[in-house]
Coordinates of C-alpha atoms and ligand atoms in Angstrom, one line a residue:
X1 CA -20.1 20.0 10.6
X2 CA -17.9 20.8 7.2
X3 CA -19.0 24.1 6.2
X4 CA -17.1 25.6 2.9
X5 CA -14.0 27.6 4.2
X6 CA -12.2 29.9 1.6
X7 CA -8.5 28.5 2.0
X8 CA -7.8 31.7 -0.3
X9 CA -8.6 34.2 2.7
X10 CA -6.7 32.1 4.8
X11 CA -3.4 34.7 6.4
X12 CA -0.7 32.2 5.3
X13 CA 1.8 34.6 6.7
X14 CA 1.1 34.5 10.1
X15 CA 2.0 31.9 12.5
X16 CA -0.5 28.6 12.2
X17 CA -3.4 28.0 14.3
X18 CA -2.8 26.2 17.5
X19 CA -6.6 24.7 17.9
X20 CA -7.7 22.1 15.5
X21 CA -9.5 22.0 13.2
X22 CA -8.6 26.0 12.3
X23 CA -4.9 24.7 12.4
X24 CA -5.4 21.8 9.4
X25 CA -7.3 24.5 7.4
X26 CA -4.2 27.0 7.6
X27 CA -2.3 23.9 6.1
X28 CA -4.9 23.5 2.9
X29 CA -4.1 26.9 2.4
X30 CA -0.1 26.2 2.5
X31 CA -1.0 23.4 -0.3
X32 CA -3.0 25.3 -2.1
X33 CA -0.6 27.6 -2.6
X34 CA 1.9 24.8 -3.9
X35 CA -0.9 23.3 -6.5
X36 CA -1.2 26.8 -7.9
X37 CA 2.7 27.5 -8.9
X38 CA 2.5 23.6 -9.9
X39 CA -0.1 24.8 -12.5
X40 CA 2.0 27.5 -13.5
X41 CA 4.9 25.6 -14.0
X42 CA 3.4 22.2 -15.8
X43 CA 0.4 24.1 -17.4
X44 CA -2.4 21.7 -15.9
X45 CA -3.3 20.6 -12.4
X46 CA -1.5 18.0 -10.7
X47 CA -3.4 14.8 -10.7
X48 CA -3.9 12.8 -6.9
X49 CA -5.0 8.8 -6.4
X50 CA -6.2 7.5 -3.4
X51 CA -6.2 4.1 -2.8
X52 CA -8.5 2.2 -0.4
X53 CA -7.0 -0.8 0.7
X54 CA -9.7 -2.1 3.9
X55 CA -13.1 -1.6 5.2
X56 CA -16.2 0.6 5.5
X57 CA -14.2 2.3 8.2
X58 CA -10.9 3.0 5.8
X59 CA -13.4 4.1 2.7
X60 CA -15.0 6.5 4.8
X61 CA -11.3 7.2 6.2
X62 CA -10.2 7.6 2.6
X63 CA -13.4 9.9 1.2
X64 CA -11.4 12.3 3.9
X65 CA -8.7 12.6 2.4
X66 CA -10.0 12.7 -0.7
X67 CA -12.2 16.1 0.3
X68 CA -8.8 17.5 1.5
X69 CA -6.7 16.7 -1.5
X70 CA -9.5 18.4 -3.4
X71 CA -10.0 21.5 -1.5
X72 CA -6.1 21.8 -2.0
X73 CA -7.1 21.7 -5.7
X74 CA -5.7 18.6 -6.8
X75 CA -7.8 16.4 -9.8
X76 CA -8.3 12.9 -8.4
X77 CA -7.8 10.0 -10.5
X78 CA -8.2 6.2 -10.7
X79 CA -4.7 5.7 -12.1
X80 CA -1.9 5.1 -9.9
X81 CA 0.3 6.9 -12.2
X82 CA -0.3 10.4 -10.9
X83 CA 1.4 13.0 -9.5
X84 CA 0.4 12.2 -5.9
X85 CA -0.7 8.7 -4.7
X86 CA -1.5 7.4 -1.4
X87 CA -2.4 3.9 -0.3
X88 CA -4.7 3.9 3.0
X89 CA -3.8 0.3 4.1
X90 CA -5.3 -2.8 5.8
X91 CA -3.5 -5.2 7.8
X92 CA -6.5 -7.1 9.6
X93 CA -4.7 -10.2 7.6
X94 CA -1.3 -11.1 6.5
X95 CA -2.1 -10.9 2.1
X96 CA -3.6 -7.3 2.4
X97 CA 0.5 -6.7 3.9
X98 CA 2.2 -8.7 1.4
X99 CA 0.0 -6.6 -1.5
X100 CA 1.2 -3.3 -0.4
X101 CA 4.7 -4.4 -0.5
X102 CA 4.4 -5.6 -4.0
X103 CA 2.5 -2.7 -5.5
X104 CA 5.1 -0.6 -3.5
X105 CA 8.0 -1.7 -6.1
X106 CA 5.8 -1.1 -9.2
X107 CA 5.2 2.4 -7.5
X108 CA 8.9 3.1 -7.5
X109 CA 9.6 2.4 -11.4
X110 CA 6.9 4.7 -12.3
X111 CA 8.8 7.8 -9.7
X112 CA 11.9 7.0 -10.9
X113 CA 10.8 8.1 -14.3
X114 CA 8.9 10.8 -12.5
X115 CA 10.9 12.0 -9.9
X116 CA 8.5 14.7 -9.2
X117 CA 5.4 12.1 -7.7
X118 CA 4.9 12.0 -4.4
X119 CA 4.1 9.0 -2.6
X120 CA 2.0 8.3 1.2
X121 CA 1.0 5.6 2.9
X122 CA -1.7 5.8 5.8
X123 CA -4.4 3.8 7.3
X124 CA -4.0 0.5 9.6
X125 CA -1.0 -1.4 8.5
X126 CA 1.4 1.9 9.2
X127 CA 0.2 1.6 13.0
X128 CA 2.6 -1.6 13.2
X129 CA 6.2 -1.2 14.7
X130 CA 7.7 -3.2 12.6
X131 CA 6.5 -2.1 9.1
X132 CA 7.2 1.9 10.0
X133 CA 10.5 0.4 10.2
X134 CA 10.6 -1.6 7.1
X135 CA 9.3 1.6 5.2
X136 CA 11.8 3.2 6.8
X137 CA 14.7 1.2 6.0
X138 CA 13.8 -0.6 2.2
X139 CA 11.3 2.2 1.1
X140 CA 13.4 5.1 1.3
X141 CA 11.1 7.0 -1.7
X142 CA 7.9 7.2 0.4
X143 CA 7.2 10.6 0.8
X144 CA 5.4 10.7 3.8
X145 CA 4.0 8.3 6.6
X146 CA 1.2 8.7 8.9
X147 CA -1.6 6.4 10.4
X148 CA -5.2 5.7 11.6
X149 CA -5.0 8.0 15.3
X150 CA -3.6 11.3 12.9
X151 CA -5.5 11.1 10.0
X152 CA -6.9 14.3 10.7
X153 CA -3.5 15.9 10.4
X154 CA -3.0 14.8 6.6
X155 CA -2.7 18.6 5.7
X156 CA 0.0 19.4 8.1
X157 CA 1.9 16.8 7.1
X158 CA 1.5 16.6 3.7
X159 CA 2.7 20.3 3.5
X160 CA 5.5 19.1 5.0
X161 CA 6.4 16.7 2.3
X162 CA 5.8 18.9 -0.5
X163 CA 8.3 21.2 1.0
X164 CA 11.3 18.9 1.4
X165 CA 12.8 15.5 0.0
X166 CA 13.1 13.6 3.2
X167 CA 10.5 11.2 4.2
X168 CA 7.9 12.4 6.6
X169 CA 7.2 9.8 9.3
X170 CA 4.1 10.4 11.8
X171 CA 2.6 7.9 13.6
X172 CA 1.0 8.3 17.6
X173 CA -0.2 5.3 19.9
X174 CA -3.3 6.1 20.4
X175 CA -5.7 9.1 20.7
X176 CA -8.6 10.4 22.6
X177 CA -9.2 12.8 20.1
X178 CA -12.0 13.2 17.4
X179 CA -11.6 16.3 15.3
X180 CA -14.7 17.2 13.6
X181 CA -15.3 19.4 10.7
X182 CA -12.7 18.4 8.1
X183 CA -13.9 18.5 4.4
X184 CA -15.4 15.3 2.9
X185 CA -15.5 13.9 -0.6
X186 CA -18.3 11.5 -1.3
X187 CA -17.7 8.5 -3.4
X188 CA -22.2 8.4 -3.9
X189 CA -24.1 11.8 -3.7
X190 CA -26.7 9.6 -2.5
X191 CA -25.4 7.5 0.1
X192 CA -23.1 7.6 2.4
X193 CA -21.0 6.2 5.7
X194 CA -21.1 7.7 9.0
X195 CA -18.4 7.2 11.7
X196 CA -20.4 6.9 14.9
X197 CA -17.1 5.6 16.9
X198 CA -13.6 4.4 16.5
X199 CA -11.5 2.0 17.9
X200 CA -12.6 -1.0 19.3
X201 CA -12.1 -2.3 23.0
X202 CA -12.8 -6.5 22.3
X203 CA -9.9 -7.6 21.9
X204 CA -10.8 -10.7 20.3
X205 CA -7.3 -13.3 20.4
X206 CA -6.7 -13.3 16.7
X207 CA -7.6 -9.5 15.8
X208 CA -5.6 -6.7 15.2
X209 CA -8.0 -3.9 14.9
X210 CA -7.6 -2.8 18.5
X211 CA -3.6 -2.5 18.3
X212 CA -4.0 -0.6 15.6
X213 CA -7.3 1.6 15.7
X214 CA -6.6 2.3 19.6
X215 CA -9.5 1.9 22.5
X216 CA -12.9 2.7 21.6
X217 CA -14.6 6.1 21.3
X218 CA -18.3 7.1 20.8
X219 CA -18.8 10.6 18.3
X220 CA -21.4 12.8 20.7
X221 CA -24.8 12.3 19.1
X222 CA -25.1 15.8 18.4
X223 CA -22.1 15.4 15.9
X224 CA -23.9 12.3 14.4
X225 CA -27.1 13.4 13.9
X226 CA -25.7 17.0 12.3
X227 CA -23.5 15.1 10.2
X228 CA -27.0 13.0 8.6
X229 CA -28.9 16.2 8.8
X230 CA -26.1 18.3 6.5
X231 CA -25.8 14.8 4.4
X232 CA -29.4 14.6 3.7
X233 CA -29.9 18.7 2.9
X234 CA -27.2 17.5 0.4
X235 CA -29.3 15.1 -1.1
X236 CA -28.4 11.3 0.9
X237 CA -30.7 9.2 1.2
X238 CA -29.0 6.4 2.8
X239 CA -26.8 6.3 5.6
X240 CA -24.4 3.7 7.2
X241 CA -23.4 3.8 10.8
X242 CA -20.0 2.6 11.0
X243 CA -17.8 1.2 14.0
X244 CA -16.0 -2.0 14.8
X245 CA -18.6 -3.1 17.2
X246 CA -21.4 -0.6 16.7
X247 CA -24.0 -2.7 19.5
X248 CA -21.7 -0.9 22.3
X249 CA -22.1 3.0 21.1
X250 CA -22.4 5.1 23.4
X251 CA -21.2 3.8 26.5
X252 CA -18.0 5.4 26.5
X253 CA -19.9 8.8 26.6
X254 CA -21.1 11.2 29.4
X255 CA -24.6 11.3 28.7
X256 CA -25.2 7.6 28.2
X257 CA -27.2 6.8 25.0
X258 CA -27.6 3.1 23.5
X259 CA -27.3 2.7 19.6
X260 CA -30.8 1.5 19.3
X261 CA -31.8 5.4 20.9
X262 CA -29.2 6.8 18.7
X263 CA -30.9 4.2 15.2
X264 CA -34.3 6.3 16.4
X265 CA -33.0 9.1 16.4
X266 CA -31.3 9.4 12.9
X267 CA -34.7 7.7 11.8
X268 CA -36.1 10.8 12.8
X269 CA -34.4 12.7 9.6
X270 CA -36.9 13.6 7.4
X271 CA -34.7 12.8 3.7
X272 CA -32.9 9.8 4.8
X273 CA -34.9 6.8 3.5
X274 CA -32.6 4.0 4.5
X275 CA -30.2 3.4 6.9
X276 CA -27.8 0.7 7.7
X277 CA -25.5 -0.6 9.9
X278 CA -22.1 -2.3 10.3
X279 CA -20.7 -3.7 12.4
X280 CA -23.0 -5.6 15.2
X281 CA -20.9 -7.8 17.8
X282 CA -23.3 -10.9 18.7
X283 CA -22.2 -10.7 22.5
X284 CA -23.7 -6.8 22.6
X285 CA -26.8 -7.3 20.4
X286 CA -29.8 -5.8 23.1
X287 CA -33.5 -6.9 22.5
X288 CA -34.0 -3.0 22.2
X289 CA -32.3 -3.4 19.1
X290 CA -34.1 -6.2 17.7
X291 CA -37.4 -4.0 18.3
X292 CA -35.9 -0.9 17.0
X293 CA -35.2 -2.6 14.1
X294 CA -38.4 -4.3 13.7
X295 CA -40.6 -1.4 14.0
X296 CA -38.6 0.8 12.2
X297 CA -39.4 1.5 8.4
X298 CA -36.2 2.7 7.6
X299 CA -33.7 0.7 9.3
X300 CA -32.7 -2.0 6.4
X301 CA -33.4 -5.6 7.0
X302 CA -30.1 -6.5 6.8
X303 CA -27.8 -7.8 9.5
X304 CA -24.1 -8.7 9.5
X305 CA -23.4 -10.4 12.5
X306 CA -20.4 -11.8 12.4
X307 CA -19.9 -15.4 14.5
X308 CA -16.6 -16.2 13.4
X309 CA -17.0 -19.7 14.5
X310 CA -19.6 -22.1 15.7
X311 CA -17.6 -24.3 18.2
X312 CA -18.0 -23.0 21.7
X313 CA -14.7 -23.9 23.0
X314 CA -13.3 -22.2 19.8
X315 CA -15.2 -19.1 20.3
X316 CA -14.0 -18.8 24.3
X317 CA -10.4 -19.1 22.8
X318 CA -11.0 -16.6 20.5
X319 CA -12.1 -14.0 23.6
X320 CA -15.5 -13.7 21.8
X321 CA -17.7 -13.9 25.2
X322 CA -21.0 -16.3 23.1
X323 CA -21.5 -19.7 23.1
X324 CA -22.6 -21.8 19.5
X325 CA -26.0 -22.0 21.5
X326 CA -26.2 -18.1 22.0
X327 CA -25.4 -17.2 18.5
X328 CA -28.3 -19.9 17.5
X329 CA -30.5 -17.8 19.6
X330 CA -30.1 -15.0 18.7
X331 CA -30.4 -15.3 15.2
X332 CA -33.6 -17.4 16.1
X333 CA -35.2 -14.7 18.0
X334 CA -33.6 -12.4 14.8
X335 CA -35.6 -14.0 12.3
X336 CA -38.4 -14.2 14.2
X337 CA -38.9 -10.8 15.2
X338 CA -37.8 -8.9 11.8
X339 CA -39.3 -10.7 8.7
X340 CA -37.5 -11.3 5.5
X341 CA -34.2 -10.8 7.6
X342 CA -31.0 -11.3 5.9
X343 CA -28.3 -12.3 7.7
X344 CA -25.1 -12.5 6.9
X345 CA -21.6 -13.3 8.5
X346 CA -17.7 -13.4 8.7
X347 CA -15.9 -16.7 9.8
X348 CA -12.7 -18.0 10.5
X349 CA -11.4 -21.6 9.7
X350 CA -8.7 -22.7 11.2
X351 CA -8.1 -20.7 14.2
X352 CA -5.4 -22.8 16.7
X353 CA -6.3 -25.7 17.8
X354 CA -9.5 -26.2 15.8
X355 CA -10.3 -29.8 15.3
X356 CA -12.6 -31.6 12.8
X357 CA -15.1 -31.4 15.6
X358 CA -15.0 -27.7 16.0
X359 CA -15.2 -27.3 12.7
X360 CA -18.4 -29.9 12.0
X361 CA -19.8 -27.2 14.5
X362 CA -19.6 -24.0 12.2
X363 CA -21.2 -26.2 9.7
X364 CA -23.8 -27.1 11.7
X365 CA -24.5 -23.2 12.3
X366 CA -24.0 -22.3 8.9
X367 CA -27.0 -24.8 8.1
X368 CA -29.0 -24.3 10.9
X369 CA -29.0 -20.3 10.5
X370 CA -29.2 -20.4 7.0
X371 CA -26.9 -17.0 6.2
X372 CA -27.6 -14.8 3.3
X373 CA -24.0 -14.6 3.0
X374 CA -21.0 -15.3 4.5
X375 CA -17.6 -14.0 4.4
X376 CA -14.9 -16.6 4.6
X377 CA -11.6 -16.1 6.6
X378 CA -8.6 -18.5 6.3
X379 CA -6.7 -17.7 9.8
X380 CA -4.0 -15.3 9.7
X381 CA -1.6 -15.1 12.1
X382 CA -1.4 -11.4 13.4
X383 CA 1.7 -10.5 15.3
X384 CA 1.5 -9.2 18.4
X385 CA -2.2 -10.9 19.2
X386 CA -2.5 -13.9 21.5
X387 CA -3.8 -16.3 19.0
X388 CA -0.5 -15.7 17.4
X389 CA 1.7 -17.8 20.3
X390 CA -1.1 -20.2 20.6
X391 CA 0.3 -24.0 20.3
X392 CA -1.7 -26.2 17.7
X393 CA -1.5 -23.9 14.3
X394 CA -3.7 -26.1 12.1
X395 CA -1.5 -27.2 8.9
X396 CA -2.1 -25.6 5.7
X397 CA -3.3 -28.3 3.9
X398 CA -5.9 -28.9 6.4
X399 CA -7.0 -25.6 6.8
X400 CA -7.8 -25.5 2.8
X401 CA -10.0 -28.8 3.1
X402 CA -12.3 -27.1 5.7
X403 CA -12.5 -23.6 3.9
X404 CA -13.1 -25.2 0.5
X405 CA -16.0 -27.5 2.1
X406 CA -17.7 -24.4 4.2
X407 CA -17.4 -22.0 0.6
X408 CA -19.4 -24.7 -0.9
X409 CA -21.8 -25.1 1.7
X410 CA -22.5 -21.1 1.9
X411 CA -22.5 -20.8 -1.7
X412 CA -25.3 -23.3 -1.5
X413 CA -27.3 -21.6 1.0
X414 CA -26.9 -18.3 -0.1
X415 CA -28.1 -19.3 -3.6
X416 CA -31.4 -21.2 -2.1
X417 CA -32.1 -18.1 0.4
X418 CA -32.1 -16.1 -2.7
X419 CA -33.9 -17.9 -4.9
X420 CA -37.2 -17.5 -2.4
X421 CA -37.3 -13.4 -3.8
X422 CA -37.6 -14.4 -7.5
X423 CA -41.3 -13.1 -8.9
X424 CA -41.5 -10.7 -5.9
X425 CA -41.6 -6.7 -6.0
X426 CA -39.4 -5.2 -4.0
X427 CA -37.8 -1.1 -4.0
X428 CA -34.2 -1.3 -5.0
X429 CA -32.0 2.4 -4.9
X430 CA -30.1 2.5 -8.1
X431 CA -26.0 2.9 -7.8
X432 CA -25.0 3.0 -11.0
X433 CA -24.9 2.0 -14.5
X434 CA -23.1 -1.2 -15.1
X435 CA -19.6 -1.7 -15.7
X436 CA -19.8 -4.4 -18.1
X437 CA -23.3 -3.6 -20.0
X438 CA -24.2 0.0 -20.3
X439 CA -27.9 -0.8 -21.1
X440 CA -28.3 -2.1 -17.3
X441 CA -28.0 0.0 -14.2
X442 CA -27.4 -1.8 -10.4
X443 CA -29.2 -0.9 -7.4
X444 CA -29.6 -2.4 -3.9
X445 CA -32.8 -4.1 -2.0
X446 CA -32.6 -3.4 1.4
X447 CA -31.3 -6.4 2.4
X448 CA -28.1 -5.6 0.3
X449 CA -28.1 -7.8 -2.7
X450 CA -27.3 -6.3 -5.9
X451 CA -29.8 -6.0 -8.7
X452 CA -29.5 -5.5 -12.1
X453 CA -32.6 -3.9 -13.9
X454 CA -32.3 -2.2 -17.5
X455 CA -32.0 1.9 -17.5
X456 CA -29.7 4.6 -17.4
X457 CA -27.2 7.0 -15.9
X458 CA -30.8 9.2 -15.3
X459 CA -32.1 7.0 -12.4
X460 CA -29.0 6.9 -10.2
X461 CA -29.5 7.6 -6.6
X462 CA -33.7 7.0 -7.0
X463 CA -35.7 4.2 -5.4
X464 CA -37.1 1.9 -8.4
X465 CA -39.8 -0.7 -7.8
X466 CA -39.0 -3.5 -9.6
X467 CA -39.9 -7.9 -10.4
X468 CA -37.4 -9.6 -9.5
X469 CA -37.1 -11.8 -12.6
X470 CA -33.8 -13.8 -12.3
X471 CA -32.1 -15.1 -9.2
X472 CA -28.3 -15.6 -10.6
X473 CA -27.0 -16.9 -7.2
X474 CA -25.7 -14.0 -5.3
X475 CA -27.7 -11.1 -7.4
X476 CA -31.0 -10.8 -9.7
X477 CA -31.9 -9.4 -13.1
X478 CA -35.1 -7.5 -12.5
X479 CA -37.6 -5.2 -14.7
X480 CA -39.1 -1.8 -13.2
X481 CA -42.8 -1.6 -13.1
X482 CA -44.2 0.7 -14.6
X483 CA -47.0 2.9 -13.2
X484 CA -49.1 3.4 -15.2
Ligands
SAH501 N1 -15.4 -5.6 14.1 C1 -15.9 -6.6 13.3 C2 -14.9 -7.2 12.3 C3 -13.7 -6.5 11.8 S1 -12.5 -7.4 10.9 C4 -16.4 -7.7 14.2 O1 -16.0 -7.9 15.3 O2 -17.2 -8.5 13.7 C5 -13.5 -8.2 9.7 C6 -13.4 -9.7 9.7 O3 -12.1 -10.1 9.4 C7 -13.7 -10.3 11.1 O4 -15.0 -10.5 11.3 C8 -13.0 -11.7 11.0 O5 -13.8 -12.7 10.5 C9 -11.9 -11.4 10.0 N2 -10.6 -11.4 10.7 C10 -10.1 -10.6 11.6 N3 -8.9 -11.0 12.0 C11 -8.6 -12.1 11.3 C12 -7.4 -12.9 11.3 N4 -6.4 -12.8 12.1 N5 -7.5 -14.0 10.4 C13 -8.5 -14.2 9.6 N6 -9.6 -13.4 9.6 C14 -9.6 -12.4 10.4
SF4_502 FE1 -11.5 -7.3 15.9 FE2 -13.1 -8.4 17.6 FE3 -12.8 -5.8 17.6 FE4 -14.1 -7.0 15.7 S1 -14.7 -6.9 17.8 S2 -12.6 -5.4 15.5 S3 -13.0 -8.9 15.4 S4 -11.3 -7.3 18.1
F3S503 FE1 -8.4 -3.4 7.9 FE2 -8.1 -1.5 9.6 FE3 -10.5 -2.0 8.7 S1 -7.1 -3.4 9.7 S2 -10.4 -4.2 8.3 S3 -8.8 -1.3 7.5 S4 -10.0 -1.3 10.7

């Protein structure tokens, strides 16, 4: 567990720490001591942006490095024109590449006038061969280059690149490693993600999440449940567990223990109110689970269970080891054991050789199951996966027919299964006051959707009763009730 370290009594003299995670904190110190003559020479701090480019996992991936760059005694900002900025990437499909590229360029006008900034880039996208060497060849002004296995490194090497001009260029394989104990910086004082493993060991045909987050590995419980226990002495009341397929924690560990012991465990916490989940592979989904989470009073009833498609001869190309009829099931026996379940979904149109057919079968899911929500894919070819030298690529124009017809049809579902909440009372926790109308603050249910209710800045991070009054499709405008 993070415990406050003084970088300031730090020996910055001596040789650095060979054991981790004494060795990154020597490096904070190192920093530190660059931010301060910075402030001496410019006459205010210098200014850092992080910039989360991909998923739960990368968010909590960047609130790391945000807690570092802080502790070095940087001032984080929203604006990209700063004196330090680092993009933590996704590259789970092709656009999220093409972005980074383009923002890339704007980047470099901005240092040019600035020659001072320093510029990183980190996360997923970086553990691909052949963009470290584009970077490396076209994008000769990125300061420094590291990925997803040596994250926990970032003060190492970004001491490195304050030091010197060259480009700093770290990436590894893979790891077995997890270093614990690094500072954190939480985006919500109220809520927050919880790594529970990394990696992911699926290897589903299309995906590139396990070339580039490396084999799967289960935190020990112990670390888990100390991590929710500090978070909720700090005032969290809801926790997600995070990992690519969390239905299969624990089994790389010694001690075996299944994620619906380690879900009653952390329900165990006295403070933490709520906790969620993401995300559950359909193929490792136990009955324990279902009963864990229909007993439980914490667990939210939410479920993102991603099918990806409903054709079964689709879903055996794509490696993902369930039929259409097992996914049916399962969300049968699903709804039927937790009440007011909402389930929601990622799916994929046009994966290789997907015909009309296949494709009449993911609507026929989508109907029968009735999601909550759904996340729409249009294929991307990853390199490097199988799916990517599959014959029978699905033309573009196709591919745009299908996704445009399946949007509708979720839209339409989603909007019905909401609709059935409107008059009810349900507990929403409030996020925060309202981007576009400052008289309105936005909380959660438990099943995720997004209310808006009047208040203020006051009632972030409590639980509010309140009627839901308007269904607007995909969220509600709601009215507290008041207790008298
Ligand atoms: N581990 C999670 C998903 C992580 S990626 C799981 O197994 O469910 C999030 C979503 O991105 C996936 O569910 C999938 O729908 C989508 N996705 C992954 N690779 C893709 C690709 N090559 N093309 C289009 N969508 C993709
Ligand atoms: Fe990708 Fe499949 Fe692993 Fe999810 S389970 S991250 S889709 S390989
Ligand atoms: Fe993207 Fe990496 Fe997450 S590829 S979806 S940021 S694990």
């Amino acid at each position: 567990m993070y415990h406050e370290i003084d970088l300031d009594k730090i020996d910055k003299n001596s040789e650095p720490p060979t054991e981790e995670p004494a060795r990154q904190y020597y490096f904070m110190a190192k920093c530190r001591e660059w931010v301060k003559d910075f402030e001496q020479r410019h006459s205010r701090l210098p200014q850092a942006c992080v910039v989360n480019m991909g998923c739960q996992m990368n968010a909590r991936d960047s609130e790391k490095l945000t807690g570092i760059l802080e502790n070095i005694g940087y001032q984080m900002t929203d604006s990209e024109e700063a004196d330090f900025v680092i993009y933590n990437t996704c590259t789970v499909r092709e656009n999220a590449n093409n972005k980074v590229y383009g923002r890339l360029g704007y980047l470099h006008a901005y240092k040019k006038k600035h020659p001072h900034m320093k510029i990183a880039l980190c996360g997923c996208m970086m553990q691909e061969p052949h963009v470290a060497q584009r970077i490396q060849k076209s994008y000769s002004f990125v300061n420094l280059v590291f990925g997803t296995h040596n994250l926990y490194k970032f003060p190492e090497l970004f001491a490195a690149s304050l030091e010197g001009e060259d480009m700093v260029m770290e990436l590894w394989e893979g790891t077995d490693q997890i270093v614990e104990e690094l500072p954190v910086e939480r985006k919500y004082s109220f809520k927050s993600g919880v790594n529970i493993m990394f990696g992911c060991n699926n290897f589903c045909s299309y995906c590139i999440v396990p070339y580039v987050r490396g084999r799967e590995r289960s935190r020990s419980p112990k670390d888990i449940l100390g991590e929710v226990e500090q978070l909720a002495a700090d005032g969290v009341v809801e926790v997600m567990l995070l990992g690519q397929n969390v239905n299969s924690y624990g089994k790389t560990l010694k001690g075996p223990i299944s994620f619906a012991q380690l879900l009653t465990e952390v329900e165990k916490i006295d403070n933490i109110k709520r906790i969620r989940f993401m995300t559950s592979h359909p193929k490792d989904l136990s009955p324990e689970l279902i009963q864990v989470m229909a007993s439980s009073p914490k667990i939210c009833n939410h479920l993102h269970l991603p099918m990806q498609s409903g054709s079964s001869r689709i879903l055996e190309k794509m490696n993902r080891r369930y039929t259409k009829e097992q996914y049916l099931d399962l969300a049968k026996r699903l709804r039927e054991a937790i009440p007011n379940l909402s389930l929601t979904t990622d799916i994929i149109v046009g994966f290789p050789g997907e015909t009309e057919e296949d494709f009449e079968d993911t609507m026929d899911v989508v109907r029968e199951v009735g999601f909550d929500s759904a996340f729409t894919f249009i294929y991307s070819k990853r390199t490097g996966t199988p799916a990517a030298s599959m014959e029978n690529q699905v033309p573009e124009e196709v591919v745009k027919v299908r996704f445009n017809k399946l949007l509708k049809e979720v839209q339409t579902i989603s909007a019905q299964r909401a609709e059935r909440l409107t008059g009810q009372v349900q507990t929403i926790l409030v996020e925060e006051v309202n981007s576009q109308d400052p008289s309105l603050v936005t909380g959660r249910l438990g099943n995720n959707s997004v209310v808006h209710i009047p208040g203020d800045a006051s009632m972030i991070g409590t639980f509010v009763d309140v009627t839901l009054e308007e269904c607007k499709g995909f969220y509600y405008y709601g009215k507290p009730i008041t207790t008298a």
